[in-house]
Coordinates of C-alpha atoms and ligand atoms in Angstrom, one line a residue:
M1 CA -29.6 -1.2 9.3
T2 CA -27.4 1.9 9.9
E3 CA -23.8 1.5 8.3
A4 CA -22.4 1.9 12.2
A5 CA -24.5 -0.9 13.3
S6 CA -24.1 -3.4 10.7
Q7 CA -20.1 -2.6 11.1
S8 CA -20.1 -3.3 14.8
Q9 CA -20.5 -7.1 14.6
F10 CA -17.4 -7.3 12.8
T11 CA -13.9 -7.9 14.3
P12 CA -11.7 -5.1 14.3
R13 CA -9.1 -5.8 11.4
V14 CA -6.5 -4.5 9.2
F15 CA -5.5 -5.6 5.7
S16 CA -3.2 -3.7 3.9
G17 CA -0.6 -5.1 0.9
I18 CA 1.9 -4.0 -1.5
K19 CA 2.8 -5.2 -4.6
P20 CA 6.3 -6.9 -5.7
S21 CA 7.2 -5.4 -8.6
G22 CA 10.8 -3.5 -8.6
G23 CA 12.1 -1.7 -5.4
L24 CA 10.4 -0.2 -2.8
T25 CA 10.2 3.7 -2.3
L26 CA 10.3 6.2 0.6
G27 CA 6.5 6.7 -0.6
N28 CA 5.8 2.8 -0.3
Y29 CA 7.5 3.3 3.6
L30 CA 6.0 6.4 4.4
G31 CA 2.6 5.5 2.8
A32 CA 2.2 2.0 4.1
I33 CA 4.7 0.1 5.6
K34 CA 5.8 2.6 8.8
R35 CA 2.1 2.9 9.5
F36 CA 1.4 -0.8 8.8
V37 CA 3.7 -1.1 11.8
E38 CA 2.1 1.7 13.9
M39 CA -1.5 -0.1 13.3
Q40 CA -0.1 -3.0 15.3
G41 CA -1.7 -3.4 18.7
P42 CA -4.5 -4.4 20.8
D43 CA -6.8 -2.3 19.0
F44 CA -6.6 -4.4 15.3
E45 CA -6.1 -8.0 14.4
T46 CA -3.5 -7.1 11.6
L47 CA -2.6 -9.0 8.3
Y48 CA -0.5 -7.5 6.1
C49 CA 0.3 -9.1 2.3
V50 CA 2.9 -9.4 -0.6
V51 CA 0.4 -9.1 -3.1
D52 CA 2.2 -11.1 -5.9
L53 CA -0.8 -12.1 -7.6
H54 CA -1.5 -8.4 -8.4
A55 CA 2.3 -8.3 -9.8
I56 CA 1.9 -10.2 -12.6
T57 CA -1.0 -8.0 -14.0
V58 CA 2.0 -6.9 -15.7
W59 CA 4.8 -8.7 -17.0
Q60 CA 7.4 -10.2 -14.5
D61 CA 10.7 -11.8 -14.5
P62 CA 9.6 -15.0 -12.6
A63 CA 13.4 -14.9 -10.9
E64 CA 13.0 -11.2 -10.3
L65 CA 9.0 -11.5 -9.0
R66 CA 10.3 -14.5 -6.5
T67 CA 13.7 -11.8 -5.4
A68 CA 11.1 -9.3 -5.0
T69 CA 8.4 -10.9 -2.8
R70 CA 11.1 -11.9 -0.6
E71 CA 12.1 -8.2 -0.2
V72 CA 9.0 -6.9 0.4
A73 CA 8.4 -9.7 2.8
A74 CA 11.9 -8.4 4.6
S75 CA 11.2 -4.8 4.4
Y76 CA 8.1 -5.6 6.4
L77 CA 10.0 -7.4 9.0
A78 CA 13.0 -5.1 9.2
S79 CA 10.1 -2.2 9.6
G80 CA 9.1 -3.8 12.8
I81 CA 6.3 -6.2 11.9
D82 CA 6.5 -9.0 14.0
P83 CA 5.1 -12.2 12.2
E84 CA 3.9 -13.0 15.9
K85 CA 1.6 -10.1 16.3
S86 CA 0.7 -9.8 12.8
I87 CA 0.0 -12.2 9.8
L88 CA 2.6 -11.7 7.1
F89 CA 1.8 -13.8 3.9
N90 CA 2.3 -14.0 0.4
Q91 CA -1.6 -13.8 -1.6
S92 CA -0.9 -16.9 -4.3
Q93 CA -0.7 -19.3 -1.3
V94 CA -4.3 -18.5 -0.1
S95 CA -5.7 -19.6 -3.3
Q96 CA -9.3 -17.8 -1.6
H97 CA -8.1 -14.8 -2.6
A98 CA -8.2 -15.7 -6.5
E99 CA -11.6 -17.6 -5.6
L100 CA -13.7 -14.8 -4.2
G101 CA -11.8 -12.6 -6.8
W102 CA -13.9 -14.1 -9.0
I103 CA -16.7 -13.9 -7.4
F104 CA -16.4 -10.2 -7.4
N105 CA -15.8 -9.8 -10.9
C106 CA -19.2 -11.3 -11.2
V107 CA -20.9 -8.5 -8.7
A108 CA -18.7 -5.2 -10.2
R109 CA -19.8 -3.3 -13.0
V110 CA -17.6 -2.9 -16.4
G111 CA -18.7 0.9 -15.7
W112 CA -17.1 0.8 -12.4
M113 CA -13.9 -0.7 -13.5
N114 CA -14.3 2.0 -16.3
R115 CA -14.0 4.8 -13.9
M116 CA -10.7 3.5 -12.4
T117 CA -8.0 6.4 -13.0
Q118 CA -5.1 4.1 -11.7
F119 CA -5.9 1.9 -14.9
K120 CA -6.0 5.0 -17.2
E121 CA -2.7 6.1 -16.1
K122 CA -1.3 2.6 -16.3
A123 CA -3.0 2.2 -19.6
G124 CA -2.7 5.2 -21.1
K125 CA -3.2 5.1 -24.8
N126 CA -2.7 1.4 -25.0
A127 CA -5.8 -0.3 -22.7
E128 CA -6.6 -2.2 -25.6
K129 CA -2.8 -4.5 -25.0
Q130 CA -3.3 -4.2 -21.6
S131 CA -4.0 -7.8 -19.7
L132 CA -7.3 -8.5 -18.4
G133 CA -5.8 -8.8 -15.4
L134 CA -4.7 -5.4 -14.7
Y135 CA -8.2 -4.2 -15.5
A136 CA -9.8 -6.4 -13.1
Y137 CA -7.1 -6.1 -10.5
P138 CA -9.7 -4.2 -8.2
S139 CA -11.7 -6.6 -7.8
L140 CA -9.3 -8.9 -7.1
M141 CA -7.8 -5.9 -4.2
A142 CA -11.9 -6.0 -3.2
A143 CA -11.4 -9.7 -2.3
D144 CA -8.2 -9.4 -0.5
I145 CA -10.0 -7.5 1.7
L146 CA -13.3 -8.6 2.4
L147 CA -12.0 -11.9 2.6
Y148 CA -10.8 -11.0 5.8
H149 CA -14.0 -8.9 6.8
A150 CA -11.1 -6.3 6.9
T151 CA -12.5 -3.0 8.9
H152 CA -9.3 -1.1 7.9
V153 CA -7.1 0.0 5.3
P154 CA -4.6 1.8 5.4
V155 CA -3.1 2.6 1.9
G156 CA -1.7 6.0 0.6
E157 CA -4.1 8.5 -1.2
D158 CA -3.3 6.6 -4.7
Q159 CA -5.4 3.6 -4.0
K160 CA -8.1 5.3 -2.2
Q161 CA -10.6 5.2 -5.1
H162 CA -10.0 1.4 -4.8
V163 CA -11.3 0.8 -1.7
E164 CA -14.0 2.6 -2.6
L165 CA -14.7 0.4 -4.5
T166 CA -14.3 -2.1 -2.1
R167 CA -17.1 -0.9 -0.4
D168 CA -19.2 -0.5 -3.3
I169 CA -18.4 -4.4 -4.1
A170 CA -19.6 -5.4 -0.2
A171 CA -22.5 -2.6 -0.7
K172 CA -23.7 -4.6 -4.3
F173 CA -23.0 -8.4 -2.6
N174 CA -25.0 -7.2 0.4
H175 CA -27.9 -6.3 -1.3
D176 CA -28.0 -8.9 -3.9
Y177 CA -27.9 -11.3 -1.7
K178 CA -30.0 -9.6 0.8
T179 CA -26.9 -9.9 3.5
E180 CA -25.1 -8.0 5.8
F181 CA -22.3 -10.6 5.0
F182 CA -19.4 -8.2 3.8
P183 CA -18.3 -5.0 6.1
L184 CA -17.8 -1.7 4.5
T185 CA -14.2 -1.4 4.9
T186 CA -12.9 2.4 5.8
P187 CA -9.8 3.1 4.0
V188 CA -7.0 5.2 6.6
I189 CA -5.7 7.6 4.6
E190 CA -3.7 9.8 7.3
G191 CA -0.5 11.5 8.1
P192 CA 1.6 14.2 6.3
A193 CA 2.8 11.3 3.7
M194 CA -0.3 10.1 2.1
R195 CA 1.1 10.9 -1.3
V196 CA 5.1 11.5 -1.1
M197 CA 5.6 13.0 -4.9
N198 CA 8.4 12.9 -7.2
L199 CA 11.6 14.5 -6.2
R200 CA 12.5 16.1 -9.8
D201 CA 8.6 17.3 -10.3
G202 CA 6.0 18.0 -7.2
T203 CA 3.2 17.6 -9.3
K204 CA 3.5 13.6 -9.7
K205 CA 3.8 10.2 -7.6
M206 CA 7.3 9.0 -6.4
S207 CA 6.9 5.7 -8.0
K208 CA 8.8 2.5 -8.2
S209 CA 8.3 2.9 -12.1
G210 CA 9.4 6.5 -12.7
E211 CA 12.1 7.1 -15.4
S212 CA 15.0 8.0 -13.5
D213 CA 16.5 6.9 -10.2
M214 CA 17.0 10.6 -9.0
E215 CA 13.3 11.0 -8.6
R216 CA 12.6 8.8 -5.7
I217 CA 14.5 7.4 -2.8
N218 CA 14.4 3.4 -2.4
M219 CA 14.6 1.8 0.5
L220 CA 17.4 0.1 -0.1
D221 CA 19.7 3.2 -1.4
D222 CA 22.9 3.5 0.8
A223 CA 23.7 6.9 2.5
D224 CA 25.8 8.9 -0.1
T225 CA 22.9 7.8 -2.7
I226 CA 20.4 9.4 -0.4
A227 CA 22.4 12.4 0.4
K228 CA 22.7 12.8 -3.4
K229 CA 19.5 12.5 -4.6
F230 CA 17.9 14.9 -1.2
R231 CA 20.9 17.7 -2.5
K232 CA 19.7 17.5 -6.1
A233 CA 15.5 17.4 -5.6
R234 CA 14.1 20.1 -7.9
T235 CA 13.1 23.3 -5.2
D236 CA 12.8 26.8 -6.0
P237 CA 15.0 29.6 -5.1
E238 CA 13.3 31.1 -2.1
A239 CA 13.8 30.2 1.9
L240 CA 11.3 28.4 3.7
P241 CA 8.0 30.4 5.1
D242 CA 6.9 30.4 8.3
T243 CA 3.7 28.9 7.8
L244 CA 2.5 26.4 5.8
D245 CA 0.2 28.8 3.5
G246 CA 3.2 30.0 2.2
L247 CA 3.9 26.5 0.5
K248 CA 0.9 26.6 -1.5
E249 CA 2.4 26.9 -4.9
R250 CA 5.5 26.0 -4.1
P251 CA 5.2 21.6 -4.7
E252 CA 8.4 20.7 -4.2
A253 CA 9.5 22.5 -1.4
R254 CA 6.3 21.3 0.7
N255 CA 7.2 17.8 -0.4
L256 CA 9.8 17.7 1.1
V257 CA 8.3 19.6 3.8
D258 CA 6.0 16.9 4.5
I259 CA 8.8 13.7 4.1
Y260 CA 10.5 15.7 7.0
A261 CA 7.4 15.5 9.0
A262 CA 6.7 12.3 8.6
L263 CA 10.3 10.7 9.0
S264 CA 10.4 12.8 11.9
D265 CA 6.6 11.9 13.7
Q266 CA 5.8 15.6 13.6
S267 CA 2.9 17.8 11.8
P268 CA 4.0 20.1 8.9
E269 CA 3.6 22.8 10.6
A270 CA 6.1 21.9 13.7
V271 CA 8.6 21.3 10.6
I272 CA 7.9 24.8 9.3
T273 CA 8.0 26.1 12.8
E274 CA 11.1 25.0 13.4
Y275 CA 12.7 25.9 9.9
A276 CA 11.2 29.2 9.1
G277 CA 13.3 30.9 7.2
A278 CA 16.2 28.3 6.4
G279 CA 17.6 28.2 3.0
W280 CA 17.8 25.1 0.9
G281 CA 21.4 24.7 1.9
Q282 CA 20.3 24.4 5.6
F283 CA 17.4 22.0 5.1
K284 CA 18.0 19.8 2.0
P285 CA 21.3 17.9 4.8
A286 CA 19.1 18.3 7.7
L287 CA 16.5 16.0 5.6
A288 CA 19.3 13.7 4.6
D289 CA 20.5 13.1 7.5
L290 CA 17.4 12.3 8.9
A291 CA 16.1 9.9 6.2
V292 CA 19.5 8.4 6.5
E293 CA 19.0 7.7 10.2
K294 CA 15.7 6.4 9.8
L295 CA 16.4 4.2 6.8
A296 CA 19.8 2.7 7.1
P297 CA 18.7 0.4 10.1
I298 CA 15.6 -0.6 7.9
S299 CA 17.7 -1.1 4.5
S300 CA 20.7 -2.9 6.4
E301 CA 18.4 -5.4 8.3
M302 CA 16.7 -6.3 5.3
Q303 CA 19.8 -7.1 3.7
R304 CA 20.7 -9.3 6.5
L305 CA 17.1 -11.1 6.5
L306 CA 17.5 -11.4 2.5
D307 CA 20.6 -13.4 3.1
D308 CA 18.5 -16.1 4.5
P309 CA 15.8 -16.5 2.0
A310 CA 15.1 -20.1 3.5
E311 CA 13.9 -18.0 6.5
I312 CA 11.5 -15.3 4.8
D313 CA 9.8 -18.5 3.1
R314 CA 9.3 -20.0 6.6
I315 CA 7.9 -16.7 8.0
L316 CA 5.5 -16.4 4.7
A317 CA 4.4 -20.4 4.8
R318 CA 3.2 -19.7 8.5
G319 CA 1.5 -16.8 8.0
S320 CA -0.2 -18.1 4.7
E321 CA -1.4 -20.7 7.0
R322 CA -2.6 -18.8 9.4
A323 CA -4.5 -16.5 6.9
R324 CA -6.1 -19.2 5.3
A325 CA -7.6 -20.4 9.2
I326 CA -9.5 -16.8 8.7
A327 CA -10.2 -17.0 4.6
A328 CA -11.6 -20.6 4.1
P329 CA -14.8 -20.3 6.0
I330 CA -15.1 -16.8 4.9
L331 CA -14.9 -18.1 1.3
E332 CA -17.2 -20.8 2.3
R333 CA -20.1 -19.2 3.4
T334 CA -19.7 -16.8 -0.1
Y335 CA -20.2 -19.4 -2.1
E336 CA -23.3 -21.0 0.0
I337 CA -24.8 -17.3 0.4
V338 CA -24.3 -17.4 -3.8
G339 CA -25.9 -21.0 -4.0
L340 CA -23.2 -22.8 -5.3
V341 CA -23.3 -26.5 -4.4
R342 CA -20.5 -27.5 -2.3
Ligands
TYM1 P1 1.5 -0.6 -4.6 O1 2.6 -2.1 -4.6 O2 1.7 0.6 -5.6 O3 1.8 0.2 -3.2 C1 2.2 0.0 -2.1 C2 1.6 1.0 -0.6 O4 2.3 2.1 -0.6 C3 1.6 3.4 -0.9 N1 2.2 4.2 -1.7 C4 2.4 5.6 -1.3 N2 1.7 6.4 -0.7 C5 2.2 7.6 -0.7 N3 3.1 8.1 -1.8 C6 3.6 7.2 -2.3 N4 4.1 8.4 -3.3 C7 3.6 6.0 -2.4 N5 3.5 5.0 -3.6 C8 2.9 4.0 -3.0 C9 0.1 2.7 -2.0 O5 -0.8 4.0 -1.7 C10 0.2 1.7 -1.2 O6 -0.9 1.7 0.4 N6 -3.2 -2.0 -5.0 C11 -2.2 -1.8 -3.8 C12 -1.9 -3.0 -3.1 C13 -2.9 -3.7 -3.0 C14 -3.8 -3.6 -1.6 C15 -4.4 -4.8 -1.0 C16 -3.3 -2.6 -0.9 C17 -3.4 -5.2 -3.5 N7 -4.4 -5.9 -2.2 C18 -5.5 -4.4 -0.9 C19 -4.2 -2.5 0.1 C20 -5.5 -3.7 0.6 C21 -0.7 -1.0 -4.7 O7 -0.7 -1.4 -6.1 O8 -0.2 -0.6 -3.8

């Protein structure tokens, strides 16, 4: 059977998730959350998860983990994920994730895990001291996706390799058990903000865990902080060119143009056309104003939601129940295929 034919038997379904570890950045917003919102609608059934089991692959203070979990849920809601249209839940309330994760630990190969660049980056020279969970994490991520037979996964560029591994795991499972049970999921990585870079070093990704707060915009930063961070963002002395080609060797400048494009729903080409010849004294304040205009309503709504954690917990519990209704029969069938007596 061709891949296209084998995929057509699956309901178009989107799954994606964010780890509740530390605060959320503009990278999470533009590379993930904003796009999650855009995929809600008639074309897909959408599931958005707070992947708390992934967060504990590195140490998390229990009280901070609870807060961060509610904060990710609040960011989804405040950005426009509608818990009626989408299934919004946290991973640990659906125990099938961990169960399918185990099955996939037995499908994935050690050699595949050894190629995961994110583990190498995170572990550095200290691989021996990392948790086994951090190493096995991509097979749990495959389980998150395949537990729902998700056909599409919107993620930022840094997660592409993990979604490709998910396809490898699905293909090996299907091959080993002579079935077409799991889909070969498509990573959806498109738009100008697939890799939002660090404001101090345009060759590094903007991340929650970078050393200095000045290198990232946090979703909960206030207007003054956002303006200050863009004003101090590293750039070069030159004005903006009139084509994107002129930004090839200018990663910091390219990053700010891409952020502007993503925030204003335009292409980077359109931004360059509008600002050709502009200096940073003009572009940076315009970018800061735009970011504040887009982020301020989201962060104030997040704060409002976080004042009522019981309501967030209620939404997550309800979403988990709906997620289980899809997950349970898929796990059950997986167990049968594998030969586990039930
Ligand atoms: P996490 O929590 O690190 O990031 C969540 C999402 O945000 C995107 N992202 C970015 N996009 C663009 N530029 C950036 N600087 C940037 N920083 C983060 C990430 O690409 C991601 O889409 N392993 C995943 C979570 C996960 C998951 C899943 C995702 C677990 N199971 C199943 C999809 C499907 C992670 O650690 O993302």
